[in-house]
Every structure is written in structure tokens, then in C-alpha cells.
Amino acid sequence: MSITTSDRLLFEELDARDQLANFRQQFELPERQIYLNGNSLGPPPRDVWPTMRRVLSEWRDDLNVSWFRHGWLDLPRLTGDLIGELVGAAPGQVVIGDSTSVNLYKLLCGAHALRPDRDIVLTHRENFPSDLYVAEGVARTLGKRVVLVDSDDLGDAIDDFVAVVMASHVDYRTSAVLPLRDVTATAHRHGALVLWDLSHSAGVLSPDLDANNVDLAVGCGYKYLSGGPGAPAYMYLARRLIENFDQPVTGWLGHRDPFAFDEVFAPDQSVGRLQTGCPPILSVAALHAALRVVGAAPVDQVRAKSLALTQQFVELAEQELAGTGIKLIGPRCAEHRGSHISLRHPAAKRIVVELAARGVIVEYRAPDLLRCGLAPLYVRFVDVWDAIQVLVTVAEELALKEVNTP
Ligand SMILES: *Cc1c(COP(=O)(O)O)cnc(C)c1O
């Protein structure tokens, strides 16, 4: 090992200068562990506890009246606006509900309704599998086609037959950031709509939805947003599209007056038309509480720390893991990375188990990846240093050696 303990001091200094350092104490983190998996399930902010107690009391004390008295009916849109702040969307364009997968279905069908003479959903094969499965389901339902291309070819593959381009802003495996602005502009030149999945970017990297003229977006509530297991997801619908947007799962909560109990569906005039049934208030309240914490951090400071963390991780890993056969994957340039780093090794599964036994929590992604999420609000620079030292120990104990293939 070339590094000495004094090098840890450099990382301690980075922490001492970190403007976001105080956010860490607002989260409940597992003791004696380095948690590098917040991009899979974010840890709970402490404020979630009093919020949940309050909402449980509202339920107990005021029962059904709470929908109005305690603003439960408005909560999905208010919570949506908090997400809007993280993703560059002005108020009134984001609403919470269901899961990312279900929301993709609603928005993909709605997009096709706006481009009825076009047949293609264009997406990239590196996209998250659930996104691809939903696209296939939409194609089956509507008699359309899914066209898959490599991420790098996405922009070039857009033509005048494409109804909607569906892509993930940050790749869940490689952390590669797709060129959201360029792909969106190219799609628009060809008359297509764009639907971005922000699951691995919202909370660490703003897609600037309004400024980039994005049409539609979805994302997950339980990753960097720390909304809790199975937290409701969200949908963004650009204001200019709301009036004519027709999603297929029209339910009473998307009606302009749910309590009129009309026989005929009339869509809400706001982004609320994307809702279907009753929102899960306990879960929405937890997400709302979490977003009050996550949203208090300035977006540009969060991105700056994320870039610094991933850069330190990459430089240290390259230096320390040489000869072990553990390879960094993904973009070399920090600007093109999200906030996680993946490492590749044939024994990845074993390594992840050994790391966990030593208190370093990362995620295994089949077949050979270890994914390390560096969430800027609670991961410290010393955590990067310590995690890599543990990784080096594990590599030594497993006697990992680079195998030179001729
Ligand atoms: C995590 C993730 C999802 C999760 O979808 P759910 O339906 O909310 O479980 C979808 N898409 C991407 C890109 C993800 O990273």
C-alpha cells in the first residue's frame, strides 16, 4: 500500500471545508458503517419521525375530515413542487404518485396520444430494465414499436417516425450522464417528444427541465430523495402540454372535481390530471418531510460536492486497486458522471459480501459490478478514503490478481 495514515488527513481537511457537512447529522445513518448505497435506498432524515407522528395523529383524531383540514389532497402537488426545485421545474408541473414504472406507462401513452401518426418509442438498451419492460407493454397495448439503440447512438437514431424518445438521464450502472439538452433539442427538431427518467440524477444533478425544454419526466422517490422504501414516484409534465395531455389511467383523483361524483370524466386543469386514485398519504408525508431536508441544500453546491467525491474516489481507486483486476467503469471525465461509481470484477458478488462484513455497504449489480453511491448530503470524504482502504484489504485477502489475457 502506497498510502499512509497521514493521507487520511487530506480527506479530513476536505470534510472540514465542506459547506454541506452539517446535512449529515440530519440523517439517521447505520452506526459503524459506511453507507454507499443511498442511490438505491436513501437513509431516513430525522425529520421523518415527527412528521409521521403528526400525520398518524391527524388520521386518528380527524379521520376523513383530514383530507381537507390537513391538506392531504394537496400534498401530492405540494410535494411535486419541492421536487420541481431540485430538477429545475417551476411550480405546477410535477405531481407525486404510484411508482416510476406506472408513471412511465401513463406518460408514454399520453405522449403517443399527442403524436398519433407516429409509431416508435425510441430508447437505449442500457436503460433500466423496468423502463424497457413498460415501453414494450405500451407498444403491445397501442400497437406501436420499441426501437433500442446504444446510448451513444440515441441522438443520431431520432427521425421523423419517432413519437417519443425515452431515456435515463444518468445510467444506473455506469453513471454516464446522457446529453439531455442535445437529445431533447434533436427530438424536437424531428417533431418527437422526450421523456427523461431522473431516478439517478434528481437530488445530485439537476436536469434543468424547464430551461432545456423537456416535455416529460419521471423519477423515483426512494433513492437520493430519501423518501423511504417504495416511496411514491413523480411525474413532470411541461406546462405547455398540460391542457391537451390525455393519460390512459383516468381515475377520480384526476377529475377536475372528484367530489362532484360526475358520471363523465373531465380532467383536472392542472398537472393533477395525471393522478388516478387516492395518494398513499403516509408515504407522501414521509417523502415530503425528506424533501424539506434534501431540498434545503443548494443544487449547485450538491453537484460540486458530488463531483469532488467521485473524483477523489476515482483517483484513489486507480492508485490503490492497481494489480487487483478491479476496474473502474464509466466516463473518465467527472462532468459526465452522476454521483455513483461502478467497479468491475468477476468476483464482484463475493467482494460486496466481504465489504459488508467489514461495514462498507455497496451494491452488487449482476453479473460483475460493485456500485458505490456517493450521496453528497451524508457521505464524507473520509468515507471515500476508508472505503477504499477496506476494499484494498478485501482484495488482498481474496488474493485478487490481475489476470492478463493475451
Ligand atoms: C430505480 C429506478 C426505477 C424504479 O422504478 P419503480 O417502478 O419506482 O420501482 C425505474 N427506473 C430507473 C431508471 C431507476 O433507476
Coordinates of C-alpha atoms in Angstrom, one line a residue, residues 6-280:
S6 CA -1.3 10.9 7.1
D7 CA -3.0 10.9 3.7
R8 CA -6.3 10.4 5.6
L9 CA -5.7 13.9 6.9
L10 CA -6.1 15.3 3.4
F11 CA -9.6 13.8 3.3
E12 CA -10.4 15.1 6.8
E13 CA -9.4 18.6 5.5
L14 CA -11.8 18.3 2.6
D15 CA -14.5 17.5 5.1
A16 CA -13.6 20.4 7.3
R17 CA -14.0 22.7 4.3
D18 CA -17.3 21.1 3.1
Q19 CA -20.1 23.6 3.1
L20 CA -22.7 20.7 3.2
A21 CA -21.1 18.9 6.2
N22 CA -24.0 19.8 8.5
F23 CA -26.5 17.9 6.5
R24 CA -25.1 14.6 7.6
Q25 CA -26.4 15.0 11.1
Q26 CA -29.9 15.4 9.8
F27 CA -30.0 11.8 8.6
E28 CA -30.3 8.5 10.6
L29 CA -27.3 6.5 9.4
P30 CA -26.4 3.0 10.4
E31 CA -23.8 3.0 13.1
R32 CA -20.2 1.9 12.4
Q33 CA -21.0 1.5 8.7
I34 CA -20.0 3.4 5.6
Y35 CA -23.3 3.6 3.6
L36 CA -22.6 3.9 -0.1
N37 CA -26.0 2.7 -1.2
G38 CA -28.1 5.8 -0.9
N39 CA -28.7 5.7 -4.6
S40 CA -30.6 2.5 -4.1
L41 CA -32.4 3.3 -0.8
G42 CA -31.7 6.6 0.8
P43 CA -31.5 6.7 4.6
P44 CA -34.3 8.4 6.6
P45 CA -33.9 12.1 7.5
R46 CA -34.6 12.6 11.3
D47 CA -37.5 14.9 10.5
V48 CA -39.4 12.0 9.1
W49 CA -40.2 10.8 12.7
P50 CA -42.1 13.9 14.0
T51 CA -43.9 14.2 10.6
M52 CA -45.1 10.6 10.7
R53 CA -46.3 11.0 14.3
R54 CA -48.2 14.2 13.3
V55 CA -49.8 12.5 10.3
L56 CA -50.8 9.5 12.4
S57 CA -52.4 11.8 14.9
E58 CA -54.3 13.6 12.1
W59 CA -55.6 10.2 11.0
R60 CA -56.6 9.2 14.5
D61 CA -58.1 12.5 15.6
D62 CA -59.7 13.9 12.5
L63 CA -60.2 10.8 10.3
N64 CA -61.8 11.6 6.9
V65 CA -62.0 15.3 7.5
S66 CA -58.2 15.4 7.3
W67 CA -58.3 15.2 3.5
F68 CA -59.3 18.9 3.6
R69 CA -58.4 20.1 7.1
H70 CA -54.8 18.9 7.0
G71 CA -54.3 19.4 3.3
W72 CA -53.9 15.8 2.4
L73 CA -55.5 16.2 -1.0
D74 CA -53.0 18.9 -1.9
L75 CA -49.9 17.1 -0.6
P76 CA -49.0 15.2 -3.9
R77 CA -48.8 18.5 -5.8
L78 CA -47.0 20.4 -3.0
T79 CA -44.5 17.6 -2.7
G80 CA -44.2 17.7 -6.5
D81 CA -43.3 21.3 -6.3
L82 CA -40.4 20.5 -3.9
I83 CA -39.1 18.0 -6.4
G84 CA -39.5 20.7 -9.1
E85 CA -37.0 22.8 -7.2
L86 CA -34.4 20.1 -7.5
V87 CA -35.0 19.4 -11.2
G88 CA -35.4 23.0 -12.5
A89 CA -39.2 22.9 -12.9
A90 CA -41.4 25.9 -12.0
P91 CA -44.3 25.1 -9.6
G92 CA -47.3 23.3 -11.0
Q93 CA -45.6 20.8 -13.3
V94 CA -44.7 17.9 -11.0
V95 CA -47.0 15.6 -9.1
I96 CA -46.3 12.6 -6.9
G97 CA -47.9 9.2 -7.4
D98 CA -47.5 5.5 -7.9
S99 CA -44.2 4.0 -9.0
T100 CA -41.8 5.1 -11.6
S101 CA -42.8 2.2 -13.8
V102 CA -46.5 3.0 -13.7
N103 CA -45.8 6.7 -14.3
L104 CA -43.8 5.8 -17.4
Y105 CA -46.8 3.9 -18.7
K106 CA -49.1 6.9 -18.2
L107 CA -46.7 9.4 -19.8
L108 CA -45.7 7.1 -22.7
C109 CA -49.4 6.5 -23.6
G110 CA -50.1 10.2 -23.2
A111 CA -47.1 11.1 -25.5
H112 CA -48.5 8.7 -28.2
A113 CA -51.8 10.4 -28.0
L114 CA -50.1 13.7 -28.9
R115 CA -48.3 12.0 -31.8
P116 CA -51.0 9.6 -33.1
D117 CA -49.5 9.3 -36.6
R118 CA -46.1 8.1 -35.3
D119 CA -45.3 4.5 -34.2
I120 CA -42.0 4.4 -32.4
V121 CA -40.7 4.6 -28.8
L122 CA -37.0 5.1 -29.2
T123 CA -34.9 4.2 -26.2
H124 CA -31.4 2.9 -25.3
R125 CA -30.6 -0.7 -24.4
E126 CA -28.6 0.4 -21.3
N127 CA -31.8 1.9 -19.9
F128 CA -33.2 0.5 -16.6
P129 CA -34.9 -2.8 -17.4
S130 CA -38.3 -1.8 -15.9
D131 CA -38.4 1.2 -18.3
L132 CA -37.8 -1.2 -21.2
Y133 CA -40.5 -3.6 -20.0
V134 CA -43.0 -0.8 -19.6
A135 CA -42.2 0.5 -23.1
E136 CA -42.9 -3.0 -24.5
G137 CA -46.2 -3.1 -22.6
V138 CA -47.2 0.3 -24.1
A139 CA -46.2 -0.9 -27.6
R140 CA -48.3 -4.0 -27.1
T141 CA -51.3 -2.1 -25.9
L142 CA -51.2 0.6 -28.5
G143 CA -49.9 -1.5 -31.4
K144 CA -46.6 0.6 -31.6
R145 CA -42.9 -0.4 -31.7
V146 CA -40.0 -0.1 -29.4
V147 CA -36.6 0.6 -31.1
L148 CA -33.5 0.0 -29.0
V149 CA -30.1 1.6 -29.7
D150 CA -26.9 2.1 -27.8
S151 CA -26.9 5.1 -25.5
D152 CA -24.2 6.8 -27.6
D153 CA -26.3 6.5 -30.8
L154 CA -29.5 7.8 -29.3
G155 CA -29.3 11.3 -30.8
D156 CA -28.4 10.0 -34.3
A157 CA -31.2 7.5 -34.2
I158 CA -34.0 10.1 -33.9
D159 CA -36.0 10.5 -37.1
D160 CA -39.5 11.7 -38.1
F161 CA -41.1 8.4 -37.3
V162 CA -40.3 8.6 -33.6
A163 CA -43.2 9.6 -31.4
V164 CA -41.2 9.7 -28.1
V165 CA -37.6 9.3 -27.1
M166 CA -37.4 7.7 -23.6
A167 CA -34.1 7.8 -21.8
S168 CA -32.4 7.8 -18.4
H169 CA -30.5 10.9 -17.6
V170 CA -27.9 9.0 -15.6
D171 CA -27.1 5.4 -16.3
Y172 CA -27.9 3.2 -13.3
R173 CA -24.8 1.0 -13.9
T174 CA -22.1 3.2 -15.5
S175 CA -23.1 6.5 -14.0
A176 CA -22.8 8.1 -17.5
V177 CA -24.8 11.3 -17.9
L178 CA -26.7 11.4 -21.2
P179 CA -26.6 14.7 -23.1
L180 CA -30.1 15.7 -22.1
R181 CA -30.1 19.1 -23.7
D182 CA -28.9 17.9 -27.1
V183 CA -31.1 14.8 -27.3
T184 CA -34.1 16.9 -26.3
A185 CA -33.3 19.5 -29.0
T186 CA -32.7 16.9 -31.6
A187 CA -36.0 15.2 -30.7
H188 CA -37.8 18.5 -31.1
R189 CA -36.3 19.2 -34.5
H190 CA -37.8 15.9 -35.6
G191 CA -41.2 16.6 -34.0
A192 CA -40.8 14.0 -31.3
L193 CA -41.4 14.3 -27.6
V194 CA -38.9 13.4 -24.9
L195 CA -39.4 11.5 -21.7
W196 CA -36.5 11.5 -19.2
D197 CA -36.1 9.2 -16.3
L198 CA -34.4 11.1 -13.5
S199 CA -34.2 8.3 -10.9
H200 CA -30.4 8.5 -10.7
S201 CA -30.0 12.2 -11.2
A202 CA -32.6 14.1 -9.2
G203 CA -31.1 15.1 -5.9
V204 CA -27.5 15.1 -7.1
L205 CA -27.6 16.7 -10.6
S206 CA -30.3 19.0 -11.9
P207 CA -31.6 18.2 -15.4
D208 CA -32.9 21.8 -15.7
L209 CA -36.1 20.6 -17.1
D210 CA -37.7 24.0 -17.9
A211 CA -34.5 25.6 -19.3
N212 CA -33.9 22.5 -21.5
N213 CA -37.4 22.5 -22.8
V214 CA -38.0 18.9 -21.7
D215 CA -41.6 17.6 -22.3
L216 CA -42.0 14.8 -19.8
A217 CA -40.0 13.2 -17.0
V218 CA -40.4 10.6 -14.2
G219 CA -38.3 9.6 -11.3
C220 CA -38.0 7.6 -8.1
G221 CA -38.7 8.9 -4.6
Y222 CA -36.7 6.4 -2.6
K223 CA -33.1 6.9 -3.9
Y224 CA -31.3 10.3 -3.4
L225 CA -34.6 11.8 -2.3
S226 CA -34.7 9.6 0.8
G227 CA -38.5 9.2 0.7
G228 CA -38.5 5.7 2.1
P229 CA -38.9 2.2 0.8
G230 CA -41.4 2.2 -2.0
A231 CA -41.8 5.9 -1.7
P232 CA -44.2 7.3 -4.4
A233 CA -42.5 8.4 -7.6
Y234 CA -43.2 11.6 -9.5
M235 CA -44.1 12.9 -13.0
Y236 CA -43.2 16.1 -14.7
L237 CA -45.4 17.4 -17.4
A238 CA -44.3 20.7 -19.1
R239 CA -46.9 23.4 -18.6
R240 CA -47.4 23.9 -22.3
L241 CA -48.5 20.3 -22.7
I242 CA -50.9 20.0 -19.7
E243 CA -54.1 21.3 -21.4
N244 CA -54.1 18.6 -24.1
F245 CA -52.4 15.8 -22.2
D246 CA -54.5 12.6 -22.1
Q247 CA -53.2 9.9 -19.9
P248 CA -54.9 6.5 -20.0
V249 CA -55.5 5.6 -16.4
T250 CA -58.1 8.3 -15.7
G251 CA -59.4 8.0 -12.2
W252 CA -61.4 10.1 -9.8
L253 CA -58.4 11.9 -8.4
G254 CA -57.5 13.2 -11.8
H255 CA -61.0 14.6 -12.3
R256 CA -61.4 18.3 -12.0
D257 CA -63.9 17.9 -9.2
P258 CA -63.6 14.4 -7.6
F259 CA -66.3 15.1 -5.0
A260 CA -68.9 16.0 -7.6
F261 CA -69.0 12.3 -8.4
D262 CA -69.9 13.0 -12.1
E263 CA -70.7 10.2 -14.4
V264 CA -68.3 11.6 -17.0
F265 CA -64.6 12.1 -16.7
A266 CA -63.4 15.7 -17.0
P267 CA -59.7 16.1 -16.5
D268 CA -58.3 18.5 -13.9
Q269 CA -56.8 21.6 -15.4
S270 CA -53.5 21.2 -13.6
V271 CA -50.8 18.6 -13.6
G272 CA -53.2 16.9 -11.1
R273 CA -54.9 15.2 -14.1
L274 CA -52.0 12.7 -14.0
Q275 CA -53.3 11.3 -10.7
T276 CA -55.5 8.3 -10.6
G277 CA -56.6 7.1 -7.2
C278 CA -56.1 8.1 -3.6
P279 CA -52.5 9.1 -2.8
P280 CA -50.7 7.0 -0.1

